Amino acid sequence: MENSAKDTWVLVTGGTGFVGVHVILQLMQKGYKVKTTLRSLKRKEEVLDMLRHGGIADFKNLRFIEADLMKDDNWKEAVRNCTYVLHIASPIFLALPKDENEMIRPAVEGTLRVLKAARDAGVKRVVMTSNFGAVGYSHKDPYTAITEKEWTDPNEKGLSSYNKSKVMAERAAWDFIQREGGSLELSAINPVGIFGPSLGPDISSGFELVKNLLDGTMMAIPNLTLNIIDVRDVADLHVRAMTSPAAKGERFLALAGGKISMPEIAGLLREKMPVISAKVSTKTLPDWVVRIAALFSPKAKAIASMLKASRNVSNGKARNVLGWEPIATNEEAILLSVESMLKFGNIK
């Protein structure tokens, strides 16, 4: 157990989420006392089941608070006595709204609501989950590596409303700290595509991508290149950024290293999991077809916007500053995602 962890309260926002529950798991394994916010306490048992699946049996140091990013209710209680806040929750949309501000405003306002509550409660540091979309989508030179010094232009042509909401929320967070944060410290984690083992049946958007490959929904595969990170490595990076003095005022890209394309993922599935990969397409979709489809389909538009993104991304800062070493390769994280979907019945 880490020094003084047993006396330290940490708030994790969004405890039902793929990343959030893994962060809670690692904090409890290290002996921290944890509070987590849920939009509805009706989902408390889901979180407990996921943590049991991760090996936790004693929940005396875990507290649940019902709190919504768009409401002031209960945030004062949530941050009370907490030394750290890991702000992982994001506003939830079942479908992309027609008006991008419907996604941007909740992301920005929710982040500011958490930061203000943390500041007023005397919290030492907030670690917020941003994403790669806030860093690298305006990078044009494929021969130079993308680092944390860069920012995506929120007016970048073709940028999805989700990525725009992330860059606007992170910008708002840093502006808040500079203008009125007082003694509150801030760090940001910027993950790429998150895969790896799930602790429950709810699947992330990345899992959905692989599921569409396996069930044949994706009848032809876009030549899309991805960077990938295992969810356990994302959680580890949050915990390291929480306590490291060197993480104050810094952002950290989270990726395993290297890149992998959708056709390569399809080949990996056919090679390593042939029994369930019979429906995985062998056809590659030309980029021009994706761009034409983007004129009519929101999903195709999101893919088209990613085709031009550079995937020459560095994880050197997280390694060098925080001593972080990812435990899973791109391929391992993908295969662990599939194993989780098999285990929880998401795929047959």
Short mmCIF file of C-alpha atoms in Angstrom, two decimals:
data_model
loop_
_atom_site.label_atom_id
_atom_site.label_comp_id
_atom_site.label_asym_id
_atom_site.label_seq_id
_atom_site.Cartn_x
_atom_site.Cartn_y
_atom_site.Cartn_z
CA MET A 1 0.00 0.00 0.00
CA GLU A 2 1.30 3.46 -0.90
CA ASN A 3 2.25 5.82 1.91
CA SER A 4 -0.81 7.62 3.31
CA ALA A 5 -3.12 6.16 0.63
CA LYS A 6 -5.32 4.67 3.36
CA ASP A 7 -5.98 8.18 4.70
CA THR A 8 -6.61 9.82 1.32
CA TRP A 9 -10.00 10.30 -0.33
CA VAL A 10 -10.16 10.45 -4.13
CA LEU A 11 -13.25 11.39 -6.14
CA VAL A 12 -13.69 9.61 -9.49
CA THR A 13 -16.43 11.10 -11.66
CA GLY A 14 -18.29 8.68 -13.92
CA GLY A 15 -17.89 5.41 -12.03
CA THR A 16 -19.93 3.33 -14.48
CA GLY A 17 -17.66 4.17 -17.42
CA PHE A 18 -15.09 1.88 -19.07
CA VAL A 19 -12.17 4.01 -17.87
CA GLY A 20 -13.78 5.20 -14.63
CA VAL A 21 -14.33 1.75 -13.15
CA HIS A 22 -10.77 0.66 -14.01
CA VAL A 23 -9.45 3.78 -12.24
CA ILE A 24 -11.57 2.98 -9.18
CA LEU A 25 -10.24 -0.59 -9.24
CA GLN A 26 -6.59 0.53 -9.29
CA LEU A 27 -7.13 3.13 -6.58
CA MET A 28 -8.79 0.57 -4.29
CA GLN A 29 -6.02 -1.92 -4.98
CA LYS A 30 -3.55 0.73 -3.81
CA GLY A 31 -5.53 1.34 -0.62
CA TYR A 32 -7.16 4.70 -1.37
CA LYS A 33 -10.59 5.68 -0.12
CA VAL A 34 -12.77 6.36 -3.13
CA LYS A 35 -15.93 8.31 -3.84
CA THR A 36 -17.52 8.05 -7.26
CA THR A 37 -20.34 9.96 -8.91
CA LEU A 38 -23.16 8.27 -10.81
CA ARG A 39 -25.93 10.01 -12.70
CA SER A 40 -28.28 7.57 -10.96
CA LEU A 41 -27.66 5.48 -7.85
CA LYS A 42 -29.70 2.76 -9.54
CA ARG A 43 -26.45 1.80 -11.28
CA LYS A 44 -24.53 1.29 -8.02
CA GLU A 45 -24.84 -2.52 -8.21
CA GLU A 46 -23.38 -2.50 -11.73
CA VAL A 47 -20.25 -0.80 -10.44
CA LEU A 48 -19.97 -3.20 -7.51
CA ASP A 49 -20.33 -6.18 -9.87
CA MET A 50 -17.59 -4.83 -12.13
CA LEU A 51 -15.26 -4.25 -9.19
CA ARG A 52 -15.96 -7.78 -7.89
CA HIS A 53 -15.06 -9.02 -11.35
CA GLY A 54 -11.77 -7.12 -10.95
CA GLY A 55 -11.07 -8.85 -7.65
CA ILE A 56 -12.35 -6.36 -5.04
CA ALA A 57 -14.26 -7.96 -2.15
CA ASP A 58 -14.21 -5.25 0.54
CA PHE A 59 -16.15 -2.05 -0.23
CA LYS A 60 -15.97 -0.27 3.12
CA ASN A 61 -13.80 2.48 1.58
CA LEU A 62 -16.06 3.13 -1.41
CA ARG A 63 -18.84 5.76 -1.44
CA PHE A 64 -21.40 6.57 -4.15
CA ILE A 65 -22.76 10.07 -4.83
CA GLU A 66 -25.59 10.83 -7.25
CA ALA A 67 -24.46 13.82 -9.33
CA ASP A 68 -25.03 15.07 -12.85
CA LEU A 69 -22.49 17.20 -14.74
CA MET A 70 -25.31 19.54 -15.79
CA LYS A 71 -26.66 20.14 -12.26
CA ASP A 72 -25.14 21.70 -9.14
CA ASP A 73 -26.76 19.16 -6.82
CA ASN A 74 -24.40 17.11 -4.60
CA TRP A 75 -21.06 18.23 -6.05
CA LYS A 76 -20.13 19.94 -2.78
CA GLU A 77 -20.73 16.65 -0.97
CA ALA A 78 -18.85 14.70 -3.66
CA VAL A 79 -15.60 16.69 -3.31
CA ARG A 80 -15.75 17.14 0.47
CA ASN A 81 -12.57 15.85 2.22
CA CYS A 82 -11.05 14.74 -1.11
CA THR A 83 -7.38 15.36 -1.79
CA TYR A 84 -7.68 14.47 -5.48
CA VAL A 85 -10.38 14.47 -8.14
CA LEU A 86 -10.11 12.34 -11.26
CA HIS A 87 -12.62 13.86 -13.66
CA ILE A 88 -13.40 11.10 -16.15
CA ALA A 89 -17.15 11.49 -16.71
CA SER A 90 -18.40 12.86 -20.03
CA PRO A 91 -21.90 13.91 -21.07
CA ILE A 92 -23.72 10.95 -22.67
CA PHE A 93 -25.34 11.12 -26.11
CA LEU A 94 -27.07 8.12 -27.68
CA ALA A 95 -26.85 9.88 -31.06
CA LEU A 96 -24.82 12.83 -32.29
CA PRO A 97 -26.93 15.98 -31.89
CA LYS A 98 -27.67 18.10 -34.96
CA ASP A 99 -26.50 21.19 -33.09
CA GLU A 100 -22.89 20.70 -31.96
CA ASN A 101 -23.45 23.08 -29.04
CA GLU A 102 -25.71 20.46 -27.47
CA MET A 103 -22.53 18.40 -27.01
CA ILE A 104 -20.02 21.20 -26.45
CA ARG A 105 -21.90 23.14 -23.74
CA PRO A 106 -22.40 20.18 -21.38
CA ALA A 107 -18.75 19.12 -21.80
CA VAL A 108 -17.45 22.60 -21.00
CA GLU A 109 -19.97 23.44 -18.28
CA GLY A 110 -19.62 20.04 -16.64
CA THR A 111 -15.84 20.37 -16.48
CA LEU A 112 -16.07 23.86 -14.99
CA ARG A 113 -18.66 22.69 -12.46
CA VAL A 114 -16.25 19.99 -11.22
CA LEU A 115 -13.26 22.35 -11.15
CA LYS A 116 -15.13 25.03 -9.19
CA ALA A 117 -16.36 22.50 -6.64
CA ALA A 118 -12.84 21.09 -6.29
CA ARG A 119 -11.29 24.53 -5.84
CA ASP A 120 -13.86 25.57 -3.25
CA ALA A 121 -13.29 22.35 -1.29
CA GLY A 122 -9.51 22.77 -1.16
CA VAL A 123 -8.74 19.79 -3.42
CA LYS A 124 -5.04 19.55 -4.23
CA ARG A 125 -5.23 18.36 -7.85
CA VAL A 126 -7.71 17.47 -10.56
CA VAL A 127 -6.71 15.03 -13.30
CA MET A 128 -9.11 15.35 -16.22
CA THR A 129 -9.64 12.89 -19.04
CA SER A 130 -9.35 14.72 -22.32
CA ASN A 131 -8.47 12.89 -25.56
CA PHE A 132 -6.15 12.74 -28.56
CA GLY A 133 -8.71 14.77 -30.49
CA ALA A 134 -7.78 17.79 -28.37
CA VAL A 135 -4.12 17.46 -29.37
CA GLY A 136 -3.39 16.14 -32.82
CA TYR A 137 -6.12 16.71 -35.40
CA SER A 138 -4.59 19.94 -36.76
CA HIS A 139 -1.13 18.39 -37.17
CA LYS A 140 -0.31 18.36 -40.89
CA ASP A 141 3.25 17.03 -41.12
CA PRO A 142 3.31 13.21 -41.11
CA TYR A 143 7.10 13.19 -40.64
CA THR A 144 7.14 14.91 -37.25
CA ALA A 145 5.74 13.33 -34.11
CA ILE A 146 2.68 14.78 -32.41
CA THR A 147 3.39 15.81 -28.81
CA GLU A 148 1.47 17.40 -25.95
CA LYS A 149 2.64 20.88 -27.02
CA GLU A 150 0.09 20.87 -29.82
CA TRP A 151 -3.61 21.70 -29.81
CA THR A 152 -6.33 20.83 -32.26
CA ASP A 153 -7.94 23.91 -33.78
CA PRO A 154 -11.62 23.65 -32.72
CA ASN A 155 -12.52 25.13 -36.13
CA GLU A 156 -10.59 22.41 -37.99
CA LYS A 157 -12.58 21.39 -41.06
CA GLY A 158 -14.35 18.07 -40.58
CA LEU A 159 -13.67 17.88 -36.83
CA SER A 160 -16.42 15.86 -35.13
CA SER A 161 -18.62 17.55 -32.55
CA TYR A 162 -17.31 15.01 -29.99
CA ASN A 163 -13.66 15.98 -30.58
CA LYS A 164 -14.59 19.64 -30.69
CA SER A 165 -16.31 19.28 -27.32
CA LYS A 166 -13.18 17.67 -25.88
CA VAL A 167 -10.80 20.38 -27.09
CA MET A 168 -13.16 23.13 -25.89
CA ALA A 169 -13.58 21.47 -22.48
CA GLU A 170 -9.84 21.04 -21.97
CA ARG A 171 -9.15 24.61 -23.11
CA ALA A 172 -11.79 25.85 -20.66
CA ALA A 173 -10.18 23.85 -17.86
CA TRP A 174 -6.71 25.31 -18.38
CA ASP A 175 -8.17 28.82 -18.71
CA PHE A 176 -10.07 28.35 -15.44
CA ILE A 177 -6.94 27.23 -13.60
CA GLN A 178 -4.99 30.23 -14.89
CA ARG A 179 -7.70 32.79 -14.14
CA GLU A 180 -9.41 31.60 -10.99
CA GLY A 181 -8.07 28.21 -9.95
CA GLY A 182 -6.39 29.49 -6.81
CA SER A 183 -4.16 26.75 -5.38
CA LEU A 184 -5.91 23.99 -7.36
CA GLU A 185 -3.57 22.02 -9.64
CA LEU A 186 -4.55 20.44 -12.97
CA SER A 187 -3.22 17.62 -15.14
CA ALA A 188 -4.79 16.20 -18.31
CA ILE A 189 -4.65 12.73 -19.84
CA ASN A 190 -5.17 12.54 -23.61
CA PRO A 191 -5.87 8.93 -24.63
CA VAL A 192 -6.13 7.60 -28.16
CA GLY A 193 -8.54 4.73 -28.96
CA ILE A 194 -9.17 2.80 -25.74
CA PHE A 195 -9.43 -0.99 -25.85
CA GLY A 196 -8.47 -3.82 -23.48
CA PRO A 197 -10.37 -5.93 -20.93
CA SER A 198 -13.83 -4.81 -19.87
CA LEU A 199 -15.15 -5.42 -16.37
CA GLY A 200 -18.76 -5.54 -17.51
CA PRO A 201 -21.12 -5.93 -20.48
CA ASP A 202 -21.37 -2.26 -21.50
CA ILE A 203 -19.12 -1.72 -24.51
CA SER A 204 -17.28 1.41 -25.58
CA SER A 205 -17.28 2.95 -29.07
CA GLY A 206 -13.95 1.24 -29.80
CA PHE A 207 -15.44 -2.13 -28.96
CA GLU A 208 -18.36 -1.35 -31.26
CA LEU A 209 -15.89 -0.88 -34.10
CA VAL A 210 -14.43 -4.36 -33.58
CA LYS A 211 -17.88 -5.87 -33.07
CA ASN A 212 -18.96 -4.45 -36.45
CA LEU A 213 -15.98 -6.21 -38.02
CA LEU A 214 -16.81 -9.54 -36.41
CA ASP A 215 -20.53 -9.60 -37.12
CA GLY A 216 -20.16 -8.55 -40.75
CA THR A 217 -21.86 -5.18 -40.30
CA MET A 218 -18.72 -3.64 -41.79
CA MET A 219 -18.96 -5.21 -45.24
CA ALA A 220 -15.87 -3.36 -46.47
CA ILE A 221 -13.11 -1.96 -44.26
CA PRO A 222 -12.01 1.69 -44.40
CA ASN A 223 -8.27 2.15 -44.65
CA LEU A 224 -8.29 3.89 -41.29
CA THR A 225 -5.17 3.98 -39.14
CA LEU A 226 -5.49 4.06 -35.35
CA ASN A 227 -3.39 4.55 -32.25
CA ILE A 228 -4.46 2.32 -29.37
CA ILE A 229 -4.16 2.15 -25.59
CA ASP A 230 -5.19 -0.53 -23.10
CA VAL A 231 -7.71 0.75 -20.55
CA ARG A 232 -5.53 -0.50 -17.68
CA ASP A 233 -2.68 1.67 -18.95
CA VAL A 234 -5.01 4.69 -19.17
CA ALA A 235 -6.05 4.10 -15.55
CA ASP A 236 -2.43 3.72 -14.44
CA LEU A 237 -1.54 7.01 -16.10
CA HIS A 238 -4.37 8.81 -14.28
CA VAL A 239 -3.16 7.50 -10.92
CA ARG A 240 0.46 8.45 -11.65
CA ALA A 241 -0.55 11.95 -12.78
CA MET A 242 -2.59 12.30 -9.59
CA THR A 243 0.38 12.05 -7.23
CA SER A 244 3.51 12.95 -9.21
CA PRO A 245 4.80 16.48 -8.47
CA ALA A 246 6.08 16.58 -12.06
CA ALA A 247 2.55 16.19 -13.45
CA LYS A 248 1.34 19.55 -12.15
CA GLY A 249 0.19 21.72 -15.05
CA GLU A 250 0.99 19.06 -17.65
CA ARG A 251 -0.90 17.01 -20.25
CA PHE A 252 0.04 13.46 -21.25
CA LEU A 253 -0.73 11.56 -24.43
CA ALA A 254 -1.73 7.98 -23.65
CA LEU A 255 -0.93 5.37 -26.29
CA ALA A 256 0.82 2.03 -26.44
CA GLY A 257 3.08 3.23 -29.25
CA GLY A 258 3.04 2.70 -32.99
CA LYS A 259 -0.15 2.39 -35.00
CA ILE A 260 -2.42 -0.22 -36.52
CA SER A 261 -4.86 0.00 -39.43
CA MET A 262 -8.38 -1.35 -39.64
CA PRO A 263 -7.35 -3.85 -42.37
CA GLU A 264 -4.52 -5.01 -40.06
CA ILE A 265 -7.01 -5.42 -37.20
CA ALA A 266 -9.21 -7.52 -39.52
CA GLY A 267 -6.20 -9.68 -40.39
CA LEU A 268 -5.30 -10.04 -36.70
CA LEU A 269 -8.81 -11.26 -35.88
CA ARG A 270 -8.83 -13.77 -38.73
CA GLU A 271 -5.43 -15.11 -37.67
CA LYS A 272 -5.85 -15.23 -33.87
CA MET A 273 -9.60 -15.88 -33.57
CA PRO A 274 -10.59 -17.75 -36.73
CA VAL A 275 -13.62 -19.47 -35.15
CA ILE A 276 -15.46 -16.16 -34.65
CA SER A 277 -13.98 -14.28 -37.61
CA ALA A 278 -15.78 -15.93 -40.52
CA LYS A 279 -17.76 -12.76 -41.23
CA VAL A 280 -14.76 -10.40 -41.10
CA SER A 281 -14.51 -8.76 -44.51
CA THR A 282 -11.41 -9.01 -46.67
CA LYS A 283 -12.43 -5.99 -48.77
CA THR A 284 -10.83 -2.58 -48.23
CA LEU A 285 -12.96 0.49 -48.84
CA PRO A 286 -11.24 3.18 -50.97
CA ASP A 287 -10.90 6.56 -49.27
CA TRP A 288 -12.91 8.32 -52.00
CA VAL A 289 -15.90 6.08 -51.29
CA VAL A 290 -15.76 7.01 -47.59
CA ARG A 291 -15.63 10.71 -48.46
CA ILE A 292 -18.66 10.45 -50.74
CA ALA A 293 -20.56 8.50 -48.08
CA ALA A 294 -19.65 11.21 -45.58
CA LEU A 295 -21.92 13.61 -47.45
CA PHE A 296 -24.92 11.53 -46.39
CA SER A 297 -23.93 9.54 -43.28
CA PRO A 298 -22.81 10.95 -39.89
CA LYS A 299 -20.86 7.72 -39.20
CA ALA A 300 -19.04 7.97 -42.53
CA LYS A 301 -18.37 11.65 -41.86
CA ALA A 302 -16.69 10.77 -38.56
CA ILE A 303 -14.52 8.16 -40.30
CA ALA A 304 -13.67 10.52 -43.18
CA SER A 305 -12.45 13.15 -40.72
CA MET A 306 -10.06 10.59 -39.24
CA LEU A 307 -8.60 9.42 -42.56
CA LYS A 308 -6.38 12.48 -42.88
CA ALA A 309 -5.21 12.54 -39.24
CA SER A 310 -1.52 11.89 -38.65
CA ARG A 311 -0.87 8.86 -36.43
CA ASN A 312 2.79 9.64 -35.80
CA VAL A 313 2.23 10.18 -32.09
CA SER A 314 4.73 10.17 -29.21
CA ASN A 315 4.18 8.72 -25.74
CA GLY A 316 7.66 9.81 -24.64
CA LYS A 317 6.46 12.40 -22.14
CA ALA A 318 4.41 9.94 -20.09
CA ARG A 319 7.31 7.48 -20.10
CA ASN A 320 9.99 10.02 -19.21
CA VAL A 321 8.13 12.26 -16.75
CA LEU A 322 5.96 9.68 -14.96
CA GLY A 323 8.00 6.49 -15.41
CA TRP A 324 4.98 4.97 -17.15
CA GLU A 325 5.35 1.80 -19.21
CA PRO A 326 2.32 0.42 -21.09
CA ILE A 327 1.65 -3.24 -20.27
CA ALA A 328 -0.20 -4.10 -23.50
CA THR A 329 0.59 -3.76 -27.19
CA ASN A 330 -1.95 -2.58 -29.75
CA GLU A 331 -2.63 -6.17 -30.77
CA GLU A 332 -2.99 -7.43 -27.19
CA ALA A 333 -5.47 -4.65 -26.33
CA ILE A 334 -7.62 -5.49 -29.37
CA LEU A 335 -7.69 -9.22 -28.59
CA LEU A 336 -8.51 -8.58 -24.92
CA SER A 337 -11.46 -6.46 -26.04
CA VAL A 338 -12.77 -9.37 -28.11
CA GLU A 339 -12.29 -11.80 -25.21
CA SER A 340 -14.32 -9.45 -22.99
CA MET A 341 -17.15 -9.24 -25.53
CA LEU A 342 -17.21 -13.03 -25.72
CA LYS A 343 -17.23 -13.34 -21.92
CA PHE A 344 -20.11 -10.91 -21.44
CA GLY A 345 -22.13 -12.11 -24.40
CA ASN A 346 -21.75 -9.05 -26.64
CA ILE A 347 -20.69 -11.36 -29.46
CA LYS A 348 -21.37 -15.04 -29.94
#
